[in-house]
Amino acid sequence: MAIRALLRDHPHRSIALVTETHALVLRHSPTTAGSIADGSLSSDSPQTYQNGSAVPRCMVEFTESEEVDLRDYRGLSSQSVQGTLGLITVDNDIFLCLVTGSTRVATVRPGETVRRIHAVEFHCLNRPDFDLLLSDEINPYPTDSLSQDGFEHASGHGRHQPAFEHPCLALKKLLSGGTFYYSTDFDLTNRLQDRSPDNALFEIDNLDEAFLWNSYMIGPLVKFRSRLASQERDALDSSQILTSVIRGFVLTITLTASNAPIRDTSSGLPSTLTLISRLSCRRAGTRFNARGIDDDGNVANFVETETVFWSPSGLCFSYAQVRGSVPLFWEQATGLLPGQQKIQITRSAEATQPAFDKHVKDLEMNYGAVHVLNLLSDSKPGEIDLTRRYRYHILKSPLNSGTEKGASTDHQLLRQTEFDFHAETKGPGGYEAASMIRHLIDRSVDGFAYYMSEEVEDHLSTAQSSEDQIRRRSVVVLQQEGVFRTNCLDCLDRTNLIQTIISQLAVEAFLGHRGERAGPDFWMRHSSLWADNGDHLSKIYAGTGALKSSFTRHGKMSLAGAIADARKSATRMYINNFADKGRQNTMDVLLGRLMGQNPVHLYDPINDYVMAELNRRSAGFTSSKTIRLWVGTFNLNGRMTGFDQDLSPWLCPKLDASQLHPEIVAVGFQEIVELSPQQIMSTDPAIRQRWERAVKKTLNDHAREHGETEYVLLRSGQLVGAALSIFVKAHVIQDIKNVEGSVKKTGMSGMAGNKGAVAIRMDYENTRICFVTAHLAAGFANYEERNRDYSTISNGLRFQRNRSIADHDTIIWLGDFNYRIGLSDEKVRKLIRMGDLDTLYTNDQLNLQMVAGLTFPFYSEARIMFMPTYKYNLGSDTYDTSEKSRIPAWCDRVLRKGENLRQVNYNTAPLLFSDHRPVYATFYCTVSIVDDLVKEQMSREIYERRRNEIGGSTAIARPNDTDDEDLIGYDSIAPGFPPASSDRRKWWLDNAMPVRSNVKPPGPNSVLNPQRPSNPFAPTDEPDWIERKATQPRVLRRSGSSEDTNTKATSGVDVGGTSRRLPQPLESPRSINAIQPPPPKPKSASTAPQSVPPPLASSSSQSTTRATDRTSRKPPPPTVPKKPVVLRSSSCSSSPSMPNSPHPSSATVASPPLPPPPRRTGLPASPPPQSRPSTSTPSTSTTNRGRNLPNPSNPTNVSPAPTLPPRTDGGSFSTRNPRGTERQPSTVPRQLMDEDDDDRGQDGLRGWEALKPQ
């Protein structure tokens, strides 16, 4: 797919990678880096790294190309762009690396091509200084002329160096050197066995970062990709913009039909032989700068080499082996003379063992059993020390800790063969004597097997169509179960020759199993491939081609080859001493290992928000449906007589109609072949394939009889005698994806395949399902070993992307678990005759171990209602009557885990040709379904709404936009505070509109909670609103007052034309006296009781105490007439808080009960019996906490009310507005009962009632 690279300079420098359908836009803003550096902005990622440098940030957006306005863009590169390797920072500048030149070098299988990179370009994203800077043509092999700083100073410029040099020149030369490869069709970082054969489009998520050399550069874009919606993620993958590269060697040789070892006369197409070497980037370096192992278990010069053969018939073969430096902590100094290169072991054995164990554990996890081939010399002092220490660590390795004493070394997970290459090839035979290693490794070659897949045709017929539909697909037949690890000192010359021999052995075994042989022309091409491989790997590590390549290529050593080796040795010496330092530094820059080197942070303000919203609204596009599963297990006891028998009682039992014709059928076999000592080390798929045909015939016969869709074989796997085959209905294949298989050995401490497990996983719609068939350790008392076998399988079996069995929603184990019944043979048989299954199950070992939590934790098993399934006499229903007289037991079981599973049936079938009885179980499984159309529509709606909200703050914004995009994606500087604002966007305003509140109470009786913090962003548990009880207000009167018949209880007051409701009192109101203005003539003033707003139910004691403390500072009030107890307030000097009881403790005189509240109809007929003396200053009359309010209807009757003492400390006070910002101190005296301005409304009268005689 053609990719255009475009550049826009203003107002923000942007680079767009545009295809026919989509565009990836990267945008840098100059304010971003500066704002982060000075700390004014923060983000969801760290502001600075530990070294104090700022995080390089860029905005990125991936969208349809028609949505991008390209009028302001211009062409960036004169050459066609084939992809991007990612982003890298050099001297605080951000560069985008583009692949501009490549050549196709390999076609592994049809549609799987590999290209070699020979030209790249680096374009700066944050400044234009390097746009017009041109460099010389790149030397295909620039290592010889690079100086220590990585630049080619002596090439092309004479004695004068350019004044200005591109900072990425060394990186450009490294990447253009012809040692980097990529593919846009398949996952080049994983071997064929670890890739799904059905994946038409590989996923970047599956890439093996150990071999991904641009993982540091492409990492920010991969992280951005993971945040996209599934449709956009698929579109980005299809655009082929993101490129993943390996370093090493890849080449395909085409074999004509006459030269191919397997001839396909039907098509006439040629076969292919491909070699792929992947160099690890974990401990990458040059010869003397990278030796041995690191603390993470990574070794120098670690290479995985895979030989792949493909035939037009659909047959595919793959065999992988690895090489790597001796896994010890050792160094070797450079020197101009061979004797000066001293080897030094830098750590003790005890300090080395943990790192060594990590290394071999990773090998065992990825490849299975490991056979070490050590080619070091037995006569050179430095190599002798390495061999001795290497041997020690292998013996101490945990992989061999479980090996029984006296057991054969063939049954070890880690074994070693020492082969002194130089000593063996010194004789007259020369390098041909290296072939003697064949006899030392042939058993491991047979035991490790190889990977093989083949294409099969499925003839699908349905009741609706009379014609069969033919569907071709690839099926895995065999898997490689071990690996050879070869090393010499440099892992170059000797190692490459021995690996050529191992590859030839594996291909011969593959052809021999099919009855084929390869001719001399094929082997000559095979050797030529390996010779080219050795040269390329040697140039990467040592700077020159491999020694002994003449023998590898032609099978004999010539004089010209010897002279070439001498020349290469001298060249190596020079490069290692004078050029390797610069090469090492360039590799470290590429891999992001230098101090102060920071990865680029990419952020997309819209997509990040959209993904969070989609996760929150997942219920809107997710549904579920129920499918049916049939699971069966059968230990065949190695019998070959059941192929032609009727399997329908087991595969198609008479069940309820709802359980017939399940969507998925999982069939597990154990002892599919006789487990003889010769068989347990290798796998023969022929017997399994015969059983698969028998099972498929039975299922489809039953389906055609009922007019149902036929079944097809989805995938199968085998581990010697254990096999698992998954059959699905043809119409549900479209709902299944990501089908993978894996095996795990547990027999002979994990070396042999007589015991172990085979697992197959899949994604059915959006539900992850895993089936595991296992054959665990035998023996009545070996239940602890069986527990260990389960643990080994559960923890050690891995699928792609390092998925384990536990990483699934639905898990079903089936197989011969070999757990027995812990009773005597006589008692068990008696209980069987009595039909007492409960007592038998109570003593079942698996039941007891599961209850104790020692095995299969969190798994469940349905109630067993059938007789023990082991051991029967062949052909009868009689339990074992042989001399061994095995105790009957439920060896064959089915266990489940998953909340979406419901088991319906659990039973056996009467098939008599084995000493076991087959067991089956049926399930209902609820799978989740994501409606991609609804999800896409919802995603679009959220996307457009979010884009409208933030305006042009995206990577594709028009030039008239401002710098506000720099604030997108930034969080607050501290929890509880709003994010950053700008001149255009303020967090306290809504689209630049004036501040206004649109908050409405949730109910008619809801009021704001006064206990919430004044800062609206502070975290609190207090609710925003509280409910108050709606009770009728009442006015309390003083006993004997002349106002009893002339007062009027009003429920509202008209203030400024606004009618306000009186606040409702609680059940125990606190009443105080209202201060009335003094009459014009007498010196006494009548007082009238007044109701005040009661405290809210949620008022805290702290606010009450604060109010009382202010009251206690006022002068004592004058003497007043006695009044009823309910109206009496406690003295300010006697109590620090207001009493809640209607009977205060200070009351000593009983008061008569209150009369009913009268209506106030006018002025009192006579003055009150006792008047309160008036005061000369406002501070002497402070008992009343109310306040006189003017009556707008009668202003002439209003007299000035005495003012209350100021509510201040020192004559001024400060208040806080609702936002929590402090106002300026006021010099106006504040009344004690005054409210905040924002609480009083227009006239400061909200919540108060004026009670005044008319």
Coordinates of C-alpha atoms in Angstrom, one line a residue, residues 587-1013:
M587 CA 23.1 0.2 18.8
D588 CA 22.5 1.5 22.2
V589 CA 20.9 4.7 20.8
L590 CA 18.7 2.6 18.6
L591 CA 17.6 0.4 21.5
G592 CA 17.1 3.4 23.9
R593 CA 19.8 2.3 26.4
L594 CA 21.8 5.5 26.8
M595 CA 21.6 7.5 29.9
G596 CA 19.3 10.5 29.5
Q597 CA 17.5 9.0 26.5
N598 CA 13.8 9.3 26.8
P599 CA 11.0 7.8 24.7
V600 CA 8.4 10.0 23.1
H601 CA 5.0 10.3 24.7
L602 CA 2.1 10.4 22.2
Y603 CA -1.4 11.4 23.2
D604 CA -4.7 11.6 21.4
P605 CA -7.1 13.8 23.3
I606 CA -10.2 12.5 21.5
N607 CA -9.6 8.8 21.2
D608 CA -8.4 8.5 24.8
Y609 CA -11.7 10.0 25.9
V610 CA -13.7 7.9 23.4
M611 CA -12.2 4.6 24.7
A612 CA -12.9 5.5 28.3
E613 CA -16.5 6.3 27.4
L614 CA -17.0 3.1 25.4
N615 CA -15.7 1.0 28.4
R616 CA -18.2 2.8 30.6
R617 CA -21.1 2.2 28.2
S618 CA -20.2 -1.4 27.2
A619 CA -23.7 -2.6 28.1
G620 CA -25.1 -0.6 25.2
F621 CA -23.4 -2.7 22.5
T622 CA -22.7 -6.0 24.3
S623 CA -25.2 -8.9 24.3
S624 CA -24.9 -12.7 25.0
K625 CA -26.1 -16.0 23.6
T626 CA -25.9 -19.6 24.8
I627 CA -24.1 -22.3 22.9
R628 CA -23.8 -26.0 23.6
L629 CA -20.6 -27.9 24.3
W630 CA -19.9 -31.6 24.3
V631 CA -16.7 -32.7 26.0
G632 CA -15.5 -36.3 26.0
T633 CA -12.4 -38.2 27.2
F634 CA -11.3 -41.8 26.4
N635 CA -8.2 -43.7 27.4
L636 CA -7.8 -46.1 24.5
N637 CA -5.1 -48.2 26.2
G638 CA -3.2 -48.2 22.9
R639 CA -5.9 -50.3 21.1
M640 CA -6.2 -50.2 17.4
T641 CA -9.5 -52.0 17.1
G642 CA -12.0 -49.2 17.8
F643 CA -11.8 -47.3 14.5
D644 CA -14.6 -49.2 12.8
Q645 CA -16.8 -49.6 15.9
D646 CA -19.9 -47.6 16.5
L647 CA -18.9 -44.5 18.5
S648 CA -22.4 -42.9 18.6
P649 CA -23.2 -44.1 22.2
W650 CA -20.4 -41.9 23.3
L651 CA -20.3 -39.1 20.7
C652 CA -24.1 -38.9 20.1
P653 CA -25.8 -40.2 23.3
K654 CA -29.5 -40.2 23.7
L655 CA -30.1 -36.8 25.4
D656 CA -32.8 -34.2 25.6
A657 CA -33.3 -32.5 22.2
S658 CA -31.9 -29.3 23.5
Q659 CA -28.5 -31.0 24.1
L660 CA -28.2 -32.6 20.7
H661 CA -25.9 -31.2 18.0
P662 CA -23.7 -29.0 20.1
E663 CA -21.8 -26.2 18.4
I664 CA -18.4 -27.4 19.8
V665 CA -17.3 -31.0 20.3
A666 CA -14.0 -31.5 22.2
V667 CA -12.6 -35.0 22.1
G668 CA -9.7 -36.0 24.2
F669 CA -7.7 -39.3 23.9
Q670 CA -5.1 -40.8 26.1
E671 CA -2.7 -43.7 25.3
I672 CA -3.7 -43.3 21.6
V673 CA -0.5 -45.3 20.9
E674 CA 1.1 -47.9 23.1
L675 CA 3.5 -46.1 25.5
S676 CA 6.6 -48.1 24.9
P677 CA 10.1 -46.8 25.6
Q678 CA 10.5 -46.2 21.9
Q679 CA 7.3 -44.2 21.6
I680 CA 7.4 -41.9 24.6
M681 CA 10.1 -39.7 23.0
S682 CA 8.4 -38.9 19.7
T683 CA 4.9 -38.3 18.3
D684 CA 3.3 -40.2 15.4
P685 CA 0.3 -38.3 14.1
A686 CA -1.0 -41.1 11.9
I687 CA -3.0 -42.9 14.6
R688 CA -4.6 -39.7 15.8
Q689 CA -5.7 -38.8 12.3
R690 CA -7.4 -42.2 11.9
W691 CA -9.3 -41.5 15.1
E692 CA -10.2 -38.0 13.9
R693 CA -11.7 -39.4 10.7
A694 CA -13.8 -41.9 12.8
V695 CA -15.1 -39.2 15.1
K696 CA -15.9 -36.8 12.3
K697 CA -17.8 -39.6 10.4
T698 CA -19.9 -40.4 13.4
L699 CA -20.7 -36.8 14.1
N700 CA -21.6 -35.9 10.5
D701 CA -23.7 -39.1 10.0
H702 CA -25.8 -38.1 13.0
A703 CA -26.0 -34.5 11.7
R704 CA -27.2 -35.5 8.3
E705 CA -29.7 -37.8 9.8
H706 CA -31.3 -34.9 11.6
G707 CA -30.8 -32.3 8.8
E708 CA -28.2 -30.4 10.8
T709 CA -25.0 -28.6 9.6
E710 CA -22.0 -30.9 9.4
Y711 CA -18.9 -30.6 11.6
V712 CA -15.4 -29.7 10.6
L713 CA -12.1 -30.3 12.4
L714 CA -11.0 -26.9 13.8
R715 CA -7.7 -27.9 15.3
S716 CA -6.0 -30.8 16.9
G717 CA -2.8 -31.4 18.9
Q718 CA -0.9 -34.4 20.2
L719 CA 1.7 -35.2 22.8
V720 CA 2.8 -38.8 22.1
G721 CA -0.2 -40.6 23.5
A722 CA -2.4 -37.7 24.5
A723 CA -4.4 -36.0 21.8
L724 CA -7.1 -33.3 21.7
S725 CA -9.3 -32.6 18.7
I726 CA -11.9 -29.8 18.4
F727 CA -14.8 -30.1 16.0
V728 CA -17.2 -27.3 15.4
K729 CA -20.3 -26.8 13.2
A730 CA -19.4 -25.3 9.8
H731 CA -21.7 -22.3 10.3
V732 CA -20.0 -21.2 13.5
I733 CA -16.5 -21.0 12.2
Q734 CA -17.0 -17.4 11.3
D735 CA -17.6 -16.7 15.0
I736 CA -14.3 -18.3 16.1
K737 CA -10.9 -16.7 15.9
N738 CA -7.4 -16.8 17.4
V739 CA -7.3 -20.6 17.6
E740 CA -4.0 -21.7 19.1
G741 CA -2.6 -25.0 20.5
S742 CA 0.2 -25.9 22.9
V743 CA 1.6 -28.9 24.7
K744 CA 3.4 -29.5 28.0
K745 CA 5.3 -32.6 29.0
T746 CA 5.4 -34.0 32.5
G747 CA 6.7 -37.5 32.1
M748 CA 10.2 -38.3 33.1
S749 CA 10.5 -34.9 34.8
G750 CA 9.2 -33.2 31.7
M751 CA 11.5 -34.8 29.2
A752 CA 9.2 -37.6 28.0
G753 CA 5.8 -37.2 26.5
N754 CA 4.2 -40.3 28.0
K755 CA 2.5 -37.9 30.5
G756 CA 1.5 -34.3 30.0
A757 CA -1.2 -32.2 28.5
V758 CA -2.5 -30.8 25.2
A759 CA -4.4 -27.6 25.2
I760 CA -6.4 -25.7 22.5
R761 CA -7.8 -22.2 23.0
M762 CA -10.1 -20.0 20.9
D763 CA -12.1 -16.8 21.0
Y764 CA -15.8 -17.6 20.5
E765 CA -17.2 -14.2 19.7
N766 CA -15.7 -12.2 22.7
T767 CA -15.4 -15.1 25.1
R768 CA -12.1 -16.9 25.6
I769 CA -12.5 -20.7 25.8
C770 CA -9.7 -23.2 26.7
F771 CA -9.8 -27.0 26.5
V772 CA -7.1 -29.1 28.2
T773 CA -6.7 -32.8 28.0
A774 CA -4.2 -34.3 30.4
H775 CA -2.7 -37.7 31.3
L776 CA -1.3 -37.4 34.8
A777 CA 1.1 -39.6 36.8
A778 CA -0.1 -43.2 37.4
G779 CA 0.1 -45.2 40.7
F780 CA -2.2 -45.6 43.6
A781 CA -0.2 -43.6 46.1
N782 CA 1.2 -41.0 43.6
Y783 CA -1.5 -38.3 44.2
E784 CA 1.2 -35.8 45.2
E785 CA 3.0 -36.3 41.9
R786 CA -0.3 -35.9 40.1
N787 CA -0.8 -32.6 42.0
R788 CA 2.6 -31.5 40.8
D789 CA 1.7 -32.5 37.2
Y790 CA -1.3 -30.3 37.4
S791 CA 0.7 -27.4 38.7
T792 CA 3.4 -27.9 36.0
I793 CA 0.8 -27.8 33.3
S794 CA -1.3 -25.0 34.7
N795 CA 1.8 -22.7 35.2
G796 CA 4.0 -23.8 32.4
L797 CA 1.8 -24.3 29.4
R798 CA 1.7 -21.1 27.3
F799 CA 0.0 -19.9 24.2
Q800 CA 0.9 -16.9 22.1
R801 CA 1.4 -13.5 23.8
N802 CA 2.3 -15.5 26.9
R803 CA -1.3 -16.5 27.6
S804 CA -1.7 -19.1 30.3
I805 CA -4.6 -21.5 30.9
A806 CA -5.9 -19.2 33.6
D807 CA -6.2 -16.3 31.2
H808 CA -9.5 -17.5 29.9
D809 CA -13.2 -17.0 30.7
T810 CA -14.1 -20.7 30.3
I811 CA -11.8 -23.6 31.1
I812 CA -12.6 -27.3 30.8
W813 CA -10.1 -30.0 31.8
L814 CA -10.7 -33.6 30.5
G815 CA -8.6 -36.7 30.6
D816 CA -7.2 -39.5 32.6
F817 CA -6.2 -37.8 35.8
N818 CA -5.4 -41.2 37.4
Y819 CA -6.7 -40.2 40.9
R820 CA -7.8 -43.4 42.7
I821 CA -10.2 -44.4 45.5
G822 CA -8.5 -44.6 48.8
L823 CA -10.1 -47.9 49.9
S824 CA -9.2 -51.6 49.6
D825 CA -10.0 -53.5 46.5
E826 CA -12.5 -55.7 48.3
K827 CA -14.3 -52.8 49.9
V828 CA -14.5 -50.8 46.7
R829 CA -16.0 -53.7 44.8
K830 CA -18.5 -54.4 47.5
L831 CA -19.6 -50.7 47.5
I832 CA -19.9 -50.9 43.7
R833 CA -22.2 -53.9 44.0
M834 CA -24.3 -52.1 46.6
G835 CA -24.4 -49.0 44.4
D836 CA -23.0 -46.8 47.2
L837 CA -21.4 -44.2 45.1
D838 CA -21.5 -41.6 47.8
T839 CA -19.1 -43.5 50.0
L840 CA -16.8 -44.2 47.1
Y841 CA -16.8 -40.5 46.2
T842 CA -16.1 -39.5 49.8
N843 CA -12.8 -41.5 49.5
D844 CA -11.9 -40.3 46.0
Q845 CA -8.4 -38.9 45.9
L846 CA -9.3 -36.1 43.5
N847 CA -12.3 -35.0 45.6
L848 CA -10.2 -35.0 48.8
Q849 CA -7.3 -33.1 47.2
M850 CA -9.7 -30.5 45.7
V851 CA -11.4 -30.0 49.0
A852 CA -8.0 -29.5 50.7
G853 CA -7.1 -26.9 48.0
L854 CA -4.0 -28.9 46.9
T855 CA -5.0 -29.3 43.2
F856 CA -7.4 -27.8 40.7
P857 CA -8.3 -24.8 42.9
F858 CA -11.6 -23.1 42.0
Y859 CA -12.6 -25.9 39.6
S860 CA -15.9 -27.8 39.9
E861 CA -17.1 -31.2 39.0
A862 CA -20.6 -32.3 38.5
R863 CA -22.0 -35.1 40.8
I864 CA -20.8 -38.5 39.7
M865 CA -23.7 -40.8 39.0
F866 CA -21.9 -43.5 37.1
M867 CA -19.7 -46.5 38.1
P868 CA -15.8 -46.2 38.3
T869 CA -14.4 -46.1 34.8
Y870 CA -11.2 -48.1 35.4
K871 CA -10.1 -50.9 35.2
Y872 CA -12.2 -53.4 33.2
N873 CA -11.4 -56.6 31.5
L874 CA -11.2 -56.0 27.8
G875 CA -14.5 -56.6 26.0
S876 CA -16.6 -56.9 29.2
D877 CA -18.2 -54.9 32.1
T878 CA -16.2 -56.9 34.7
Y879 CA -13.6 -55.1 36.7
D880 CA -10.0 -56.2 36.5
T881 CA -9.5 -59.9 37.4
S882 CA -5.9 -60.2 36.4
E883 CA -3.0 -60.8 38.8
K884 CA -2.6 -57.1 39.5
S885 CA -6.3 -56.8 40.2
R886 CA -6.4 -53.0 39.9
I887 CA -8.7 -51.2 42.4
P888 CA -11.6 -49.7 40.4
A889 CA -11.4 -45.9 40.3
W890 CA -12.8 -42.8 38.6
C891 CA -9.6 -42.1 36.6
D892 CA -11.4 -40.3 33.7
R893 CA -12.9 -37.0 34.7
V894 CA -14.2 -33.7 33.4
L895 CA -13.7 -30.5 35.4
R896 CA -14.8 -27.0 34.7
K897 CA -14.2 -23.4 35.7
G898 CA -16.2 -20.3 34.5
E899 CA -19.2 -18.4 35.7
N900 CA -20.7 -18.6 32.2
L901 CA -20.8 -22.5 32.3
R902 CA -23.7 -24.7 33.3
Q903 CA -23.2 -28.4 33.2
V904 CA -26.2 -30.5 32.2
N905 CA -24.9 -34.1 31.8
Y906 CA -22.1 -36.2 33.1
N907 CA -22.0 -39.9 32.2
T908 CA -20.2 -42.8 30.6
A909 CA -20.7 -44.8 27.4
P910 CA -20.7 -48.6 27.0
L911 CA -17.7 -48.9 24.7
L912 CA -15.9 -52.1 25.7
F913 CA -12.7 -52.3 23.6
S914 CA -10.5 -50.6 26.2
D915 CA -9.9 -51.1 29.9
H916 CA -11.4 -47.6 30.5
R917 CA -14.9 -46.4 29.8
P918 CA -15.3 -43.2 27.9
V919 CA -16.8 -40.2 29.8
Y920 CA -18.7 -37.3 28.4
A921 CA -20.2 -34.1 29.7
T922 CA -22.5 -31.5 28.1
F923 CA -22.6 -27.8 28.9
Y924 CA -24.5 -24.6 28.3
C925 CA -22.0 -21.8 27.8
T926 CA -23.0 -18.2 27.7
V927 CA -20.8 -16.2 25.3
S928 CA -20.6 -12.4 25.1
I929 CA -21.2 -10.8 21.7
V930 CA -20.1 -7.3 20.8
D931 CA -22.2 -5.6 18.1
D932 CA -19.4 -3.9 16.1
L933 CA -21.9 -1.8 14.2
V934 CA -23.5 -0.4 17.3
K935 CA -20.1 0.1 19.0
E936 CA -18.8 1.9 15.9
Q937 CA -21.9 4.1 15.8
M938 CA -21.6 4.9 19.4
S939 CA -17.9 5.6 19.0
R940 CA -18.5 8.0 16.2
E941 CA -21.2 9.9 18.2
I942 CA -18.9 10.3 21.2
Y943 CA -16.0 11.2 18.9
E944 CA -17.9 14.0 17.1
R945 CA -19.4 15.3 20.4
R946 CA -15.9 15.4 22.0
R947 CA -14.4 17.1 18.9
N948 CA -17.1 19.8 19.1
E949 CA -16.4 20.3 22.8
I950 CA -12.7 20.8 22.5
G951 CA -12.8 22.6 19.1
G952 CA -9.7 22.4 17.0
S953 CA -7.5 20.9 19.7
T954 CA -6.4 17.9 17.7
A955 CA -3.5 16.9 15.6
I956 CA -5.3 17.7 12.4
A957 CA -6.5 21.2 13.5
R958 CA -6.5 24.1 11.0
P959 CA -3.8 26.7 11.2
N960 CA -6.0 29.4 12.8
D961 CA -6.2 27.3 16.0
T962 CA -4.3 28.3 19.1
D963 CA -2.0 26.6 21.5
D964 CA -4.9 25.2 23.5
E965 CA -4.2 21.6 22.4
D966 CA -1.2 21.6 24.7
L967 CA -3.6 21.5 27.6
I968 CA -5.6 18.6 26.3
G969 CA -4.9 15.4 28.2
Y970 CA -3.4 17.2 31.2
D971 CA -4.7 16.4 34.6
S972 CA -4.8 18.7 37.6
I973 CA -1.7 19.4 39.5
A974 CA -3.2 17.8 42.6
P975 CA -6.2 15.6 43.4
G976 CA -9.4 17.6 43.8
F977 CA -8.3 20.5 41.6
P978 CA -9.4 21.3 38.1
P979 CA -7.1 20.8 35.1
A980 CA -5.2 23.7 33.5
S981 CA -6.9 26.5 31.7
S982 CA -6.0 28.8 28.9
D983 CA -7.1 32.2 27.4
R984 CA -9.8 30.4 25.4
R985 CA -10.9 27.8 27.8
K986 CA -11.5 28.3 31.5
W987 CA -12.6 25.5 33.7
W988 CA -14.9 27.9 35.7
L989 CA -16.7 29.2 32.5
D990 CA -18.9 27.4 30.0
N991 CA -17.7 28.4 26.5
A992 CA -16.8 31.9 27.7
M993 CA -20.4 32.6 29.0
P994 CA -20.9 34.6 32.2
V995 CA -20.9 32.7 35.4
R996 CA -24.3 31.5 36.4
S997 CA -25.6 28.7 38.4
N998 CA -28.0 26.2 36.9
V999 CA -28.1 23.9 39.9
K1000 CA -31.6 22.9 41.0
P1001 CA -32.5 21.1 44.2
P1002 CA -33.5 17.5 43.7
G1003 CA -36.7 17.8 45.7
P1004 CA -39.1 20.4 47.2
N1005 CA -37.7 19.9 50.7
S1006 CA -34.0 19.8 49.7
V1007 CA -31.7 22.4 51.0
L1008 CA -27.9 22.9 50.5
N1009 CA -25.8 21.2 53.1
P1010 CA -23.9 23.8 55.1
Q1011 CA -21.4 21.3 56.3
R1012 CA -19.8 20.8 52.8
P1013 CA -16.3 22.4 52.5

